[in-house]
mmCIF file of C-alpha atoms and ligand atoms in Angstrom:
data_model
loop_
_atom_site.group_PDB
_atom_site.id
_atom_site.type_symbol
_atom_site.label_atom_id
_atom_site.label_comp_id
_atom_site.label_asym_id
_atom_site.label_seq_id
_atom_site.Cartn_x
_atom_site.Cartn_y
_atom_site.Cartn_z
ATOM 1 C CA UNK A 5 60.780 104.105 122.651
ATOM 2 C CA UNK A 6 64.181 105.070 123.964
ATOM 3 C CA UNK A 7 67.434 105.214 122.049
ATOM 4 C CA UNK A 8 68.340 103.604 118.781
ATOM 5 C CA UNK A 9 65.956 100.673 119.191
ATOM 6 C CA UNK A 10 62.903 102.851 118.450
ATOM 7 C CA UNK A 11 62.347 101.318 115.034
ATOM 8 C CA UNK A 12 63.722 97.877 115.680
ATOM 9 C CA UNK A 13 60.904 96.423 117.775
ATOM 10 C CA UNK A 14 57.260 96.102 116.817
ATOM 11 C CA UNK A 15 55.273 94.181 119.405
ATOM 12 C CA UNK A 16 53.272 91.273 118.025
ATOM 13 C CA UNK A 17 50.189 90.117 119.838
ATOM 14 C CA UNK A 18 50.264 86.438 120.755
ATOM 15 C CA UNK A 19 48.325 83.920 122.847
ATOM 16 C CA UNK A 20 49.819 82.382 125.949
ATOM 17 C CA UNK A 21 48.889 78.698 126.100
ATOM 18 C CA UNK A 22 50.894 77.489 129.100
ATOM 19 C CA UNK A 23 50.589 78.258 132.821
ATOM 20 C CA UNK A 24 50.966 81.983 133.596
ATOM 21 C CA UNK A 25 52.241 81.795 137.177
ATOM 22 C CA UNK A 26 55.395 79.834 137.832
ATOM 23 C CA UNK A 27 57.845 79.501 140.743
ATOM 24 C CA UNK A 28 60.763 81.899 140.989
ATOM 25 C CA UNK A 29 64.121 80.127 140.521
ATOM 26 C CA UNK A 30 66.068 82.451 142.855
ATOM 27 C CA UNK A 31 66.489 80.891 146.366
ATOM 28 C CA UNK A 32 65.682 84.033 148.388
ATOM 29 C CA UNK A 33 62.444 84.452 146.436
ATOM 30 C CA UNK A 34 61.053 81.070 147.447
ATOM 31 C CA UNK A 35 57.310 81.337 147.823
ATOM 32 C CA UNK A 36 57.080 84.162 145.285
ATOM 33 C CA UNK A 37 55.476 83.308 141.953
ATOM 34 C CA UNK A 38 56.396 85.027 138.725
ATOM 35 C CA UNK A 39 54.767 85.950 135.446
ATOM 36 C CA UNK A 40 56.089 87.459 132.219
ATOM 37 C CA UNK A 41 53.921 89.678 130.056
ATOM 38 C CA UNK A 42 56.012 89.115 126.917
ATOM 39 C CA UNK A 43 58.392 86.795 125.136
ATOM 40 C CA UNK A 44 61.463 88.817 124.267
ATOM 41 C CA UNK A 45 62.461 92.178 125.693
ATOM 42 C CA UNK A 46 62.979 95.391 123.727
ATOM 43 C CA UNK A 47 65.341 96.707 126.374
ATOM 44 C CA UNK A 48 67.938 94.450 124.740
ATOM 45 C CA UNK A 49 70.529 94.504 127.532
ATOM 46 C CA UNK A 50 73.642 92.802 126.197
ATOM 47 C CA UNK A 51 74.187 90.792 129.397
ATOM 48 C CA UNK A 52 70.608 89.483 129.678
ATOM 49 C CA UNK A 53 70.342 85.835 130.745
ATOM 50 C CA UNK A 54 66.787 85.619 129.377
ATOM 51 C CA UNK A 55 67.836 86.730 125.889
ATOM 52 C CA UNK A 56 70.568 84.087 125.999
ATOM 53 C CA UNK A 57 68.231 81.086 126.282
ATOM 54 C CA UNK A 58 68.239 79.037 123.056
ATOM 55 C CA UNK A 59 64.433 79.352 122.832
ATOM 56 C CA UNK A 60 64.450 83.173 123.309
ATOM 57 C CA UNK A 61 63.217 85.137 120.306
ATOM 58 C CA UNK A 62 65.863 86.967 118.291
ATOM 59 C CA UNK A 63 66.589 90.652 118.915
ATOM 60 C CA UNK A 64 63.837 92.730 117.333
ATOM 61 C CA UNK A 65 61.079 90.245 118.140
ATOM 62 C CA UNK A 66 58.703 91.036 120.981
ATOM 63 C CA UNK A 67 55.534 89.044 121.598
ATOM 64 C CA UNK A 68 52.922 90.407 123.999
ATOM 65 C CA UNK A 69 50.636 87.873 125.689
ATOM 66 C CA UNK A 70 47.350 89.705 125.228
ATOM 67 C CA UNK A 71 45.305 86.855 126.719
ATOM 68 C CA UNK A 72 47.415 86.959 129.911
ATOM 69 C CA UNK A 73 44.882 88.854 132.087
ATOM 70 C CA UNK A 74 42.070 86.410 131.235
ATOM 71 C CA UNK A 75 44.271 83.367 131.868
ATOM 72 C CA UNK A 76 45.656 84.852 135.083
ATOM 73 C CA UNK A 77 42.139 85.430 136.379
ATOM 74 C CA UNK A 78 41.225 81.807 135.652
ATOM 75 C CA UNK A 79 44.409 80.521 137.320
ATOM 76 C CA UNK A 80 43.864 82.613 140.437
ATOM 77 C CA UNK A 81 40.274 81.386 140.652
ATOM 78 C CA UNK A 82 41.481 77.759 140.569
ATOM 79 C CA UNK A 83 44.127 78.211 143.296
ATOM 80 C CA UNK A 84 43.262 76.819 146.703
ATOM 81 C CA UNK A 85 45.591 79.256 148.395
ATOM 82 C CA UNK A 86 46.401 82.549 146.751
ATOM 83 C CA UNK A 87 50.116 83.411 146.354
ATOM 84 C CA UNK A 88 51.540 85.948 148.792
ATOM 85 C CA UNK A 89 53.533 87.742 146.114
ATOM 86 C CA UNK A 90 53.973 87.772 142.356
ATOM 87 C CA UNK A 91 56.976 89.148 140.509
ATOM 88 C CA UNK A 92 56.208 90.815 137.191
ATOM 89 C CA UNK A 93 59.597 90.270 135.617
ATOM 90 C CA UNK A 94 61.783 87.211 135.476
ATOM 91 C CA UNK A 95 62.504 87.123 131.750
ATOM 92 C CA UNK A 96 61.273 90.496 130.557
ATOM 93 C CA UNK A 97 60.689 94.055 131.731
ATOM 94 C CA UNK A 98 57.049 94.899 132.563
ATOM 95 C CA UNK A 99 57.497 98.591 131.635
ATOM 96 C CA UNK A 100 58.652 98.573 128.030
ATOM 97 C CA UNK A 101 57.174 101.573 126.215
ATOM 98 C CA UNK A 102 54.471 99.922 124.101
ATOM 99 C CA UNK A 103 50.778 100.634 124.856
ATOM 100 C CA UNK A 104 49.611 97.045 124.236
ATOM 101 C CA UNK A 105 52.261 95.668 126.603
ATOM 102 C CA UNK A 106 51.623 98.283 129.284
ATOM 103 C CA UNK A 107 47.888 97.529 129.122
ATOM 104 C CA UNK A 108 48.581 93.859 129.897
ATOM 105 C CA UNK A 109 50.979 94.746 132.741
ATOM 106 C CA UNK A 110 48.406 97.154 134.186
ATOM 107 C CA UNK A 111 45.550 94.650 134.102
ATOM 108 C CA UNK A 112 47.693 91.914 135.668
ATOM 109 C CA UNK A 113 48.986 94.200 138.448
ATOM 110 C CA UNK A 114 45.505 95.537 139.170
ATOM 111 C CA UNK A 115 44.040 92.030 139.343
ATOM 112 C CA UNK A 116 46.702 90.854 141.799
ATOM 113 C CA UNK A 117 46.516 93.937 144.008
ATOM 114 C CA UNK A 118 42.710 93.864 144.129
ATOM 115 C CA UNK A 119 43.013 90.320 145.509
ATOM 116 C CA UNK A 120 45.488 91.377 148.225
ATOM 117 C CA UNK A 121 48.481 89.760 146.484
ATOM 118 C CA UNK A 122 51.816 91.592 146.738
ATOM 119 C CA UNK A 123 53.367 92.711 143.487
ATOM 120 C CA UNK A 124 57.103 93.076 143.072
ATOM 121 C CA UNK A 125 59.096 94.089 140.022
ATOM 122 C CA UNK A 126 62.501 95.170 138.822
ATOM 123 C CA UNK A 127 62.539 97.611 135.937
ATOM 124 C CA UNK A 128 64.868 99.630 133.768
ATOM 125 C CA UNK A 129 61.952 101.265 131.971
ATOM 126 C CA UNK A 130 59.762 104.327 132.579
ATOM 127 C CA UNK A 131 56.827 103.703 134.932
ATOM 128 C CA UNK A 132 53.809 105.638 133.590
ATOM 129 C CA UNK A 133 51.770 107.826 135.955
ATOM 130 C CA UNK A 134 48.707 105.560 135.891
ATOM 131 C CA UNK A 135 50.811 102.762 137.417
ATOM 132 C CA UNK A 136 52.121 105.050 140.152
ATOM 133 C CA UNK A 137 48.497 106.023 140.905
ATOM 134 C CA UNK A 138 47.475 102.339 141.019
ATOM 135 C CA UNK A 139 50.407 101.377 143.255
ATOM 136 C CA UNK A 140 49.718 104.341 145.554
ATOM 137 C CA UNK A 141 46.346 102.739 146.394
ATOM 138 C CA UNK A 142 48.183 99.620 147.669
ATOM 139 C CA UNK A 143 51.432 100.885 149.255
ATOM 140 C CA UNK A 144 51.699 97.864 151.584
ATOM 141 C CA UNK A 145 51.520 95.427 148.684
ATOM 142 C CA UNK A 146 53.952 96.940 146.157
ATOM 143 C CA UNK A 147 57.722 96.444 146.275
ATOM 144 C CA UNK A 148 59.555 98.202 143.424
ATOM 145 C CA UNK A 149 63.179 97.811 142.396
ATOM 146 C CA UNK A 150 64.834 100.139 139.920
ATOM 147 C CA UNK A 151 67.822 98.691 138.053
ATOM 148 C CA UNK A 152 70.620 101.252 137.896
ATOM 149 C CA UNK A 153 74.308 100.703 137.247
ATOM 150 C CA UNK A 154 75.718 103.883 135.818
ATOM 151 C CA UNK A 155 74.816 107.431 134.854
ATOM 152 C CA UNK A 156 77.242 107.329 131.924
ATOM 153 C CA UNK A 157 75.386 107.749 128.590
ATOM 154 C CA UNK A 158 78.060 105.691 126.780
ATOM 155 C CA UNK A 159 77.465 102.774 129.130
ATOM 156 C CA UNK A 160 73.729 103.133 128.595
ATOM 157 C CA UNK A 161 74.008 103.131 124.784
ATOM 158 C CA UNK A 162 76.444 100.218 124.735
ATOM 159 C CA UNK A 163 75.127 97.845 127.397
ATOM 160 C CA UNK A 164 71.417 98.656 127.840
ATOM 161 C CA UNK A 165 70.427 100.288 124.529
ATOM 162 C CA UNK A 166 66.632 99.989 124.766
ATOM 163 C CA UNK A 167 66.187 100.879 128.445
ATOM 164 C CA UNK A 168 65.060 104.222 129.844
ATOM 165 C CA UNK A 169 67.939 106.665 130.422
ATOM 166 C CA UNK A 170 69.322 106.691 133.983
ATOM 167 C CA UNK A 171 67.779 110.069 134.799
ATOM 168 C CA UNK A 172 64.330 108.687 133.913
ATOM 169 C CA UNK A 173 64.935 105.787 136.303
ATOM 170 C CA UNK A 174 65.926 108.210 139.062
ATOM 171 C CA UNK A 175 62.636 110.009 138.322
ATOM 172 C CA UNK A 176 60.821 106.684 138.772
ATOM 173 C CA UNK A 177 62.350 106.374 142.221
ATOM 174 C CA UNK A 178 61.312 109.902 143.121
ATOM 175 C CA UNK A 179 57.735 109.496 141.879
ATOM 176 C CA UNK A 180 57.230 106.115 143.544
ATOM 177 C CA UNK A 181 58.662 107.203 146.870
ATOM 178 C CA UNK A 182 56.667 110.447 146.842
ATOM 179 C CA UNK A 183 53.551 108.325 146.337
ATOM 180 C CA UNK A 184 54.461 106.322 149.463
ATOM 181 C CA UNK A 185 55.586 103.184 147.616
ATOM 182 C CA UNK A 186 58.559 101.142 148.844
ATOM 183 C CA UNK A 187 61.149 101.457 146.068
ATOM 184 C CA UNK A 188 64.835 100.590 146.109
ATOM 185 C CA UNK A 189 67.785 100.212 143.758
ATOM 186 C CA UNK A 190 69.317 97.069 142.290
ATOM 187 C CA UNK A 191 72.906 97.664 141.138
ATOM 188 C CA UNK A 192 73.228 94.535 139.050
ATOM 189 C CA UNK A 193 75.081 93.276 137.054
ATOM 190 C CA UNK A 194 78.229 95.168 137.922
ATOM 191 C CA UNK A 195 80.450 95.097 134.834
ATOM 192 C CA UNK A 196 84.001 94.823 136.189
ATOM 193 C CA UNK A 197 86.310 97.515 134.908
ATOM 194 C CA UNK A 198 83.360 99.425 133.381
ATOM 195 C CA UNK A 199 80.758 100.349 135.998
ATOM 196 C CA UNK A 200 82.865 99.959 139.140
ATOM 197 C CA UNK A 201 85.307 102.819 138.570
ATOM 198 C CA UNK A 202 85.444 105.096 141.658
ATOM 199 C CA UNK A 203 84.390 108.316 139.846
ATOM 200 C CA UNK A 204 81.396 106.617 138.175
ATOM 201 C CA UNK A 205 80.323 105.058 141.473
ATOM 202 C CA UNK A 206 80.662 108.385 143.264
ATOM 203 C CA UNK A 207 78.347 110.140 140.778
ATOM 204 C CA UNK A 208 75.838 107.332 140.859
ATOM 205 C CA UNK A 209 75.655 107.026 144.632
ATOM 206 C CA UNK A 210 75.388 110.815 145.032
ATOM 207 C CA UNK A 211 72.364 110.799 142.692
ATOM 208 C CA UNK A 212 70.766 107.782 144.360
ATOM 209 C CA UNK A 213 71.235 109.213 147.857
ATOM 210 C CA UNK A 214 69.528 112.405 146.712
ATOM 211 C CA UNK A 215 66.431 110.270 146.151
ATOM 212 C CA UNK A 216 66.554 109.110 149.776
ATOM 213 C CA UNK A 217 68.052 105.672 149.085
ATOM 214 C CA UNK A 218 70.232 104.275 151.903
ATOM 215 C CA UNK A 219 70.973 100.747 150.665
ATOM 216 C CA UNK A 220 71.499 99.123 147.276
ATOM 217 C CA UNK A 221 71.489 95.441 146.307
ATOM 218 C CA UNK A 222 74.596 94.486 144.327
ATOM 219 C CA UNK A 223 75.109 91.620 141.862
ATOM 220 C CA UNK A 224 77.904 90.820 139.402
ATOM 221 C CA UNK A 225 77.916 89.904 135.756
ATOM 222 C CA UNK A 226 78.031 86.136 135.257
ATOM 223 C CA UNK A 227 78.225 84.203 132.023
ATOM 224 C CA UNK A 228 76.769 81.111 130.432
ATOM 225 C CA UNK A 229 77.552 80.097 126.848
ATOM 226 C CA UNK A 230 74.586 82.069 125.455
ATOM 227 C CA UNK A 231 75.443 85.199 127.469
ATOM 228 C CA UNK A 232 79.082 85.092 126.315
ATOM 229 C CA UNK A 233 77.818 84.799 122.748
ATOM 230 C CA UNK A 234 75.562 87.864 123.175
ATOM 231 C CA UNK A 235 78.427 89.882 124.641
ATOM 232 C CA UNK A 236 80.674 88.940 121.714
ATOM 233 C CA UNK A 237 77.978 89.700 119.147
ATOM 234 C CA UNK A 238 76.656 92.982 120.568
ATOM 235 C CA UNK A 239 79.644 94.693 122.165
ATOM 236 C CA UNK A 240 82.593 96.146 120.255
ATOM 237 C CA UNK A 241 85.480 93.633 120.393
ATOM 238 C CA UNK A 242 87.655 96.083 122.338
ATOM 239 C CA UNK A 243 85.016 95.955 125.090
ATOM 240 C CA UNK A 244 83.928 92.285 124.958
ATOM 241 C CA UNK A 245 87.415 90.740 124.797
ATOM 242 C CA UNK A 246 88.878 92.218 127.991
ATOM 243 C CA UNK A 247 85.544 91.728 129.734
ATOM 244 C CA UNK A 248 85.285 88.023 128.910
ATOM 245 C CA UNK A 249 88.958 87.429 129.657
ATOM 246 C CA UNK A 250 88.291 88.364 133.292
ATOM 247 C CA UNK A 251 86.199 85.215 133.659
ATOM 248 C CA UNK A 252 89.230 82.961 133.125
ATOM 249 C CA UNK A 253 89.535 80.737 136.188
ATOM 250 C CA UNK A 254 86.191 81.963 137.517
ATOM 251 C CA UNK A 255 84.235 79.282 139.427
ATOM 252 C CA UNK A 256 81.290 77.414 137.908
ATOM 253 C CA UNK A 257 78.337 77.601 140.247
ATOM 254 C CA UNK A 258 74.637 76.988 140.429
ATOM 255 C CA UNK A 259 72.773 80.293 139.963
ATOM 256 C CA UNK A 260 68.983 80.349 139.616
ATOM 257 C CA UNK A 261 67.919 77.425 137.419
ATOM 258 C CA UNK A 262 71.364 76.868 135.860
ATOM 259 C CA UNK A 263 74.023 74.660 137.430
ATOM 260 C CA UNK A 264 76.564 75.815 134.862
ATOM 261 C CA UNK A 265 77.008 79.504 135.510
ATOM 262 C CA UNK A 266 80.486 80.965 135.421
ATOM 263 C CA UNK A 267 81.187 83.668 137.966
ATOM 264 C CA UNK A 268 84.027 86.158 138.013
ATOM 265 C CA UNK A 269 86.966 84.923 140.083
ATOM 266 C CA UNK A 270 86.244 85.708 143.749
ATOM 267 C CA UNK A 271 89.239 88.053 144.069
ATOM 268 C CA UNK A 272 87.825 90.275 141.283
ATOM 269 C CA UNK A 273 84.415 90.462 142.942
ATOM 270 C CA UNK A 274 85.903 91.065 146.395
ATOM 271 C CA UNK A 275 88.161 93.863 145.136
ATOM 272 C CA UNK A 276 85.353 95.470 143.166
ATOM 273 C CA UNK A 277 82.897 95.204 146.050
ATOM 274 C CA UNK A 278 85.452 96.896 148.292
ATOM 275 C CA UNK A 279 85.434 99.876 145.869
ATOM 276 C CA UNK A 280 81.655 99.886 145.762
ATOM 277 C CA UNK A 281 81.469 99.840 149.545
ATOM 278 C CA UNK A 282 83.950 102.705 149.876
ATOM 279 C CA UNK A 283 82.084 104.862 147.336
ATOM 280 C CA UNK A 284 78.672 104.046 148.810
ATOM 281 C CA UNK A 285 79.831 104.794 152.355
ATOM 282 C CA UNK A 286 80.826 108.323 151.328
ATOM 283 C CA UNK A 287 77.134 108.940 150.593
ATOM 284 C CA UNK A 288 75.661 107.094 153.565
ATOM 285 C CA UNK A 289 74.592 104.085 151.477
ATOM 286 C CA UNK A 290 75.019 100.444 152.512
ATOM 287 C CA UNK A 291 75.629 98.065 149.585
ATOM 288 C CA UNK A 292 74.385 94.502 150.039
ATOM 289 C CA UNK A 293 76.144 91.782 148.039
ATOM 290 C CA UNK A 294 73.513 89.387 146.723
ATOM 291 C CA UNK A 295 74.118 85.891 148.030
ATOM 292 C CA UNK A 296 71.930 84.115 145.467
ATOM 293 C CA UNK A 297 74.301 85.311 142.746
ATOM 294 C CA UNK A 298 77.465 84.912 144.818
ATOM 295 C CA UNK A 299 76.917 81.505 146.392
ATOM 296 C CA UNK A 300 80.657 81.020 146.916
ATOM 297 C CA UNK A 301 81.154 84.175 149.026
ATOM 298 C CA UNK A 302 79.943 85.306 152.421
ATOM 299 C CA UNK A 303 77.294 87.528 150.932
ATOM 300 C CA UNK A 304 73.922 88.669 152.233
ATOM 301 C CA UNK A 305 70.251 88.476 151.604
ATOM 302 C CA UNK A 306 69.181 91.358 149.364
ATOM 303 C CA UNK A 307 67.009 94.134 150.693
ATOM 304 C CA UNK A 308 64.625 93.372 147.797
ATOM 305 C CA UNK A 309 63.844 89.923 149.199
ATOM 306 C CA UNK A 310 63.826 91.139 152.820
ATOM 307 C CA UNK A 311 61.170 93.682 151.848
ATOM 308 C CA UNK A 312 58.954 90.753 150.903
ATOM 309 C CA UNK A 313 59.560 89.227 154.362
ATOM 310 C CA UNK A 314 60.093 85.646 153.285
ATOM 311 C CA UNK A 315 62.020 82.913 155.021
ATOM 312 C CA UNK A 316 65.183 81.977 153.100
ATOM 313 C CA UNK A 317 67.291 78.821 153.037
ATOM 314 C CA UNK A 318 70.415 78.821 155.266
ATOM 315 C CA UNK A 319 73.860 79.653 153.874
ATOM 316 C CA UNK A 320 75.819 76.848 152.248
ATOM 317 C CA UNK A 321 78.646 75.370 154.295
ATOM 318 C CA UNK A 322 81.370 75.671 151.654
ATOM 319 C CA UNK A 323 81.407 79.430 151.151
ATOM 320 C CA UNK A 324 84.812 81.070 150.942
ATOM 321 C CA UNK A 325 85.702 83.258 153.859
ATOM 322 C CA UNK A 326 87.313 86.019 151.797
ATOM 323 C CA UNK A 327 86.998 89.266 153.684
ATOM 324 C CA UNK A 328 84.689 91.794 152.092
ATOM 325 C CA UNK A 329 86.029 94.653 154.222
HETATM 326 S S1 LIG B 22 65.415 94.700 130.951
HETATM 327 FE FE1 LIG B 22 65.797 92.750 131.949
HETATM 328 S S2 LIG B 22 64.727 91.224 130.696
HETATM 329 FE FE2 LIG B 22 64.894 93.090 129.464
HETATM 330 S S3 LIG B 22 66.751 92.801 128.264
HETATM 331 FE FE3 LIG B 22 67.330 93.948 130.115
HETATM 332 S S4 LIG B 22 67.983 92.364 131.577
HETATM 333 FE FE4 LIG B 22 66.812 91.329 129.938
#
């Protein structure tokens, strides 16, 4: 286990009784099904929307669905048409460092890949070698995304305390790409005033480019009541107060399954994205502003969803025409 959460989480084995595969709530992932191998996530990111649900287990509680492979097999056998792709992570991270959890993730991924079903995931954990070896057998079916916002150890300790350190995530990229697996970077959620400072962006993009990455998908922090509560409870007040104050006058929009998501005011996102674009350009990287999470701006379809080659719904008519250049 990474960081100070080593002794805080002890995975408990539990039985999953409900449906394993469910639709993805993000518009550009229509047609992709999702599964979660746990309830709770030991990565304990302070901005996590999944941890903010009222029914989410409290910090320190992690339940691993050990019957998931058996139930998944039964569900797949009942399906008239097999799904084209399954995401391993909508409300958890599939690569948290616990053997029982990794065994479930491995069995689920293997089962899907053996049936010709694409597997996609976003992780901030360490991907063990046996997974890289498995994925290398199915390079056309695996689409990996590595979450990476900053190389700063203080940011890591404060905002993502249980995740793998940034250098381990860069290693993931290297190992996956060397094995011939399509792997990219998701730079999300940008924390305004914290992760979007020019020097921090310069260091990050230099490191990412060294791994051969030429585009990154970008999303911004958004809040809902539960997320704001987590930020207040888990960040020092001198960090949470100025951060939350930036949301004043931010629009309320529909993001994923929630119609009551507060975004940063558009001018903050536009200014910040300008900085990101400038820094990325210096290293030959194209940043793509995620339109599912910025429905009020002229944003784009992420590379992550394009890699899955799915049709997406058209843009909404009422998007603001603020220039992103
Ligand atoms: S890794 Fe993902 S699911 Fe886990 S706490 Fe962080 S944001 Fe939430």
